[in-house]
Short mmCIF file of C-alpha atoms in Angstrom, two decimals:
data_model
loop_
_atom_site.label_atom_id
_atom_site.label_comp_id
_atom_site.label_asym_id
_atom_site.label_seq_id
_atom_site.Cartn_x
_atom_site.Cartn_y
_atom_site.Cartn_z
CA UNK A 1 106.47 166.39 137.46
CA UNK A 2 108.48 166.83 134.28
CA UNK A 3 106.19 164.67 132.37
CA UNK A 4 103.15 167.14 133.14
CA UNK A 5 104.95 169.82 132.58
CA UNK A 6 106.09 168.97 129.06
CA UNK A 7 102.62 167.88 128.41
CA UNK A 8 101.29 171.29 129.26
CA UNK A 9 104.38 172.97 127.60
CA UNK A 10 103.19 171.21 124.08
CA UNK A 11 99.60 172.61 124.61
CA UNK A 12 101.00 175.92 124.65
CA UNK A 13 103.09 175.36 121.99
CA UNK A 14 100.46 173.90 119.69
CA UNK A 15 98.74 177.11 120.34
CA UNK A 16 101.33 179.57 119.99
CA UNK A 17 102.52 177.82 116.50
CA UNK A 18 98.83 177.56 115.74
CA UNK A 19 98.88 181.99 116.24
CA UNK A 20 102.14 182.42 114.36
CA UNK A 21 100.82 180.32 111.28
CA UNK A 22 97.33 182.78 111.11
CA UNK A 23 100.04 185.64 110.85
CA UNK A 24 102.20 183.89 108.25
CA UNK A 25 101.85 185.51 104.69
CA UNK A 26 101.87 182.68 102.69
CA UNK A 27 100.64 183.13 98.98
CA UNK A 28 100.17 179.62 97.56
CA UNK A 29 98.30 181.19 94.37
CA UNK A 30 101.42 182.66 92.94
CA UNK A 31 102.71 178.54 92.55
CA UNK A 32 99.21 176.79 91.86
CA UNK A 33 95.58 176.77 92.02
CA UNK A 34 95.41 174.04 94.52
CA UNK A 35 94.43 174.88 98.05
CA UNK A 36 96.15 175.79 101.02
CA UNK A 37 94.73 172.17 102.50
CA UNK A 38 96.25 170.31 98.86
CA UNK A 39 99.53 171.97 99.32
CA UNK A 40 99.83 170.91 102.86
CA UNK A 41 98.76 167.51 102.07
CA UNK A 42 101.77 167.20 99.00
CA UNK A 43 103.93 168.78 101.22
CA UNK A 44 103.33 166.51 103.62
CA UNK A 45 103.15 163.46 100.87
CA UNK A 46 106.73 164.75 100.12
CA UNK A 47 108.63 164.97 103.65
CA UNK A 48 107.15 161.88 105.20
CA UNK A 49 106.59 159.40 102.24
CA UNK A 50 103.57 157.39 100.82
CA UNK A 51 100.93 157.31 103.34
CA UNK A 52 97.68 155.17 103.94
CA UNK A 53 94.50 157.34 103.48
CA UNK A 54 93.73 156.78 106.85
CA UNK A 55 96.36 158.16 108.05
CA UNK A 56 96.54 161.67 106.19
CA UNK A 57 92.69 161.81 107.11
CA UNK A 58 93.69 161.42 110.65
CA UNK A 59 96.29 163.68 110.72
CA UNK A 60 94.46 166.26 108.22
CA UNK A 61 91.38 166.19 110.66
CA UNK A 62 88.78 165.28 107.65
CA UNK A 63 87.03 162.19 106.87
CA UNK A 64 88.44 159.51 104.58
CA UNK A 65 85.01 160.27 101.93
CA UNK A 66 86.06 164.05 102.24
CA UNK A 67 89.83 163.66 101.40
CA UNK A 68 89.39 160.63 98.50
CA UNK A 69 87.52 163.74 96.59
CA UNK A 70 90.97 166.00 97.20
CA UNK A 71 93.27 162.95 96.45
CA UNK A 72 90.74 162.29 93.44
CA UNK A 73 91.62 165.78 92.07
CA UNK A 74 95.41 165.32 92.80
CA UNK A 75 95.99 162.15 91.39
CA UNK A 76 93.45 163.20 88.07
CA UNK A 77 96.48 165.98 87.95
CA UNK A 78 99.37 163.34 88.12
CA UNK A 79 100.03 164.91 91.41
CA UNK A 80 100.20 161.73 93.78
CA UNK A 81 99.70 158.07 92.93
CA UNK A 82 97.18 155.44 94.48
CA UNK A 83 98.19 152.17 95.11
CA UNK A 84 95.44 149.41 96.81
CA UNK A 85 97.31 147.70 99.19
CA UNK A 86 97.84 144.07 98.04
CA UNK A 87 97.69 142.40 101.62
CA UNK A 88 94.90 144.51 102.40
CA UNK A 89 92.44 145.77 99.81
CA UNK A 90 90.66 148.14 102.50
CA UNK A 91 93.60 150.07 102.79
CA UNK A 92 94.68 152.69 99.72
CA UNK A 93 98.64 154.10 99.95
CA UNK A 94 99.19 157.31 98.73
CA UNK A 95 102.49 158.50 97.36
CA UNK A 96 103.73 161.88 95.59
CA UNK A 97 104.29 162.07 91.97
CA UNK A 98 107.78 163.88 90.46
CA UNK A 99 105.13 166.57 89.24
CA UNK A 100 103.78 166.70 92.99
CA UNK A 101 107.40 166.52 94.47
CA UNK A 102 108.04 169.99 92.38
CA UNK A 103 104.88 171.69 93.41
CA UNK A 104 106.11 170.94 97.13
CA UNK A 105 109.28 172.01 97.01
CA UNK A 106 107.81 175.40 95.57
CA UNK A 107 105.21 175.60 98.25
CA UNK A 108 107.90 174.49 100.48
CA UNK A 109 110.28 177.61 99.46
CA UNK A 110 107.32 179.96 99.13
CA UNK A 111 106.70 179.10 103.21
CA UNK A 112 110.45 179.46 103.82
CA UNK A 113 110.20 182.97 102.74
CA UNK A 114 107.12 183.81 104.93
CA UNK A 115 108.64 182.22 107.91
CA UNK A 116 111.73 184.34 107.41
CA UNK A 117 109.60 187.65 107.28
CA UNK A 118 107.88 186.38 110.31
CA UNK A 119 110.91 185.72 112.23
CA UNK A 120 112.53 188.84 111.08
CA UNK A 121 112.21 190.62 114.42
CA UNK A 122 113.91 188.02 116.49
CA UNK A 123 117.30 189.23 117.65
CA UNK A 124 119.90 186.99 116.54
CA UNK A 125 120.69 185.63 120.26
CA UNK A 126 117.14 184.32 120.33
CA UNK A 127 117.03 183.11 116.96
CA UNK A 128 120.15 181.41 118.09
CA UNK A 129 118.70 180.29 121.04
CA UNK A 130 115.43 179.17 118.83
CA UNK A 131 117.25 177.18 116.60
CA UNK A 132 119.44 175.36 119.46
CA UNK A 133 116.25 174.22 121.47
CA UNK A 134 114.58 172.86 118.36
CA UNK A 135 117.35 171.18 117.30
CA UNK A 136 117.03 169.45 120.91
CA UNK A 137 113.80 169.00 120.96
CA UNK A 138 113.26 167.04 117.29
CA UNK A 139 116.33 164.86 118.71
CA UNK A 140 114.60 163.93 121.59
CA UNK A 141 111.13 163.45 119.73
CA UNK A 142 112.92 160.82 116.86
CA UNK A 143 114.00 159.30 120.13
CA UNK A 144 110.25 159.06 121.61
CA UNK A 145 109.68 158.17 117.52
CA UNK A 146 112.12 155.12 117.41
CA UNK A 147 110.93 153.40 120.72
CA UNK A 148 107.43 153.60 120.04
CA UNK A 149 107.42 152.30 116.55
#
């Protein structure tokens, strides 16, 4: 019972985060010309490490064609850096430049700063409260991480 329950709990909470980004005020042209899409993708790049183009396409719901024209534009801007996998030439790893880790960290501040205006209403029991039950939660999930690797 638990297990549908949590299942059901993340589909509400994918939409629910999903509503609270729409209302986020997050200016990415005040730090760069790129995207909204580019910016997650460095940002991304920049938390979890190089990545196969696969992958990123995958998780960035586009096709591999459609994101090696965005990765073309970011590398071209000694943004990230290809590598061709040497055991496997199909795949392509992508990994974030030191010019690419500063433009995340920027974009990752500027987001900071529209969360906080989001959150601003919360009283400071449930922010407590908020913080305490993620803190659980992304426990638990490197846990579900670790013994599914």
């Amino acid at each position: 019972m638990a297990r549908k329950e949590f299942v059901q709990l993340m589909k509400e909470n994918v939409i629910i985060v999903d509503r609270l980004a729409n209302r986020l005020k997050c200016d990415f042209s005040k730090i760069s010309e790129y995207s909204a899409k580019h910016i997650s993708i460095l940002v991304r790049l920049y938390l979890g490490g190089r990545a196969l183009l696969k992958d990123i396409a995958q998780r960035e719901f586009v096709s591999v064609p459609n994101l090696c024209a965005t990765f073309r534009n970011l590398e071209h801007d000694n943004l990230v850096l290809r590598t061709v996998d040497e055991n496997d030439r199909r795949n392509t790893w992508y990994e974030i430049t030191e010019a690419g880790a500063e433009l995340a960290k920027k974009a990752l501040t500027t987001l900071g700063d529209a969360v906080e205006e989001l959150y601003r209403g919360l009283s400071r029991d449930d922010e407590d409260e908020l913080v305490r039950c993620m803190k659980t939660m992304n426990n638990i999930l490197k846990k579900l991480e670790v013994s599914n690797a």
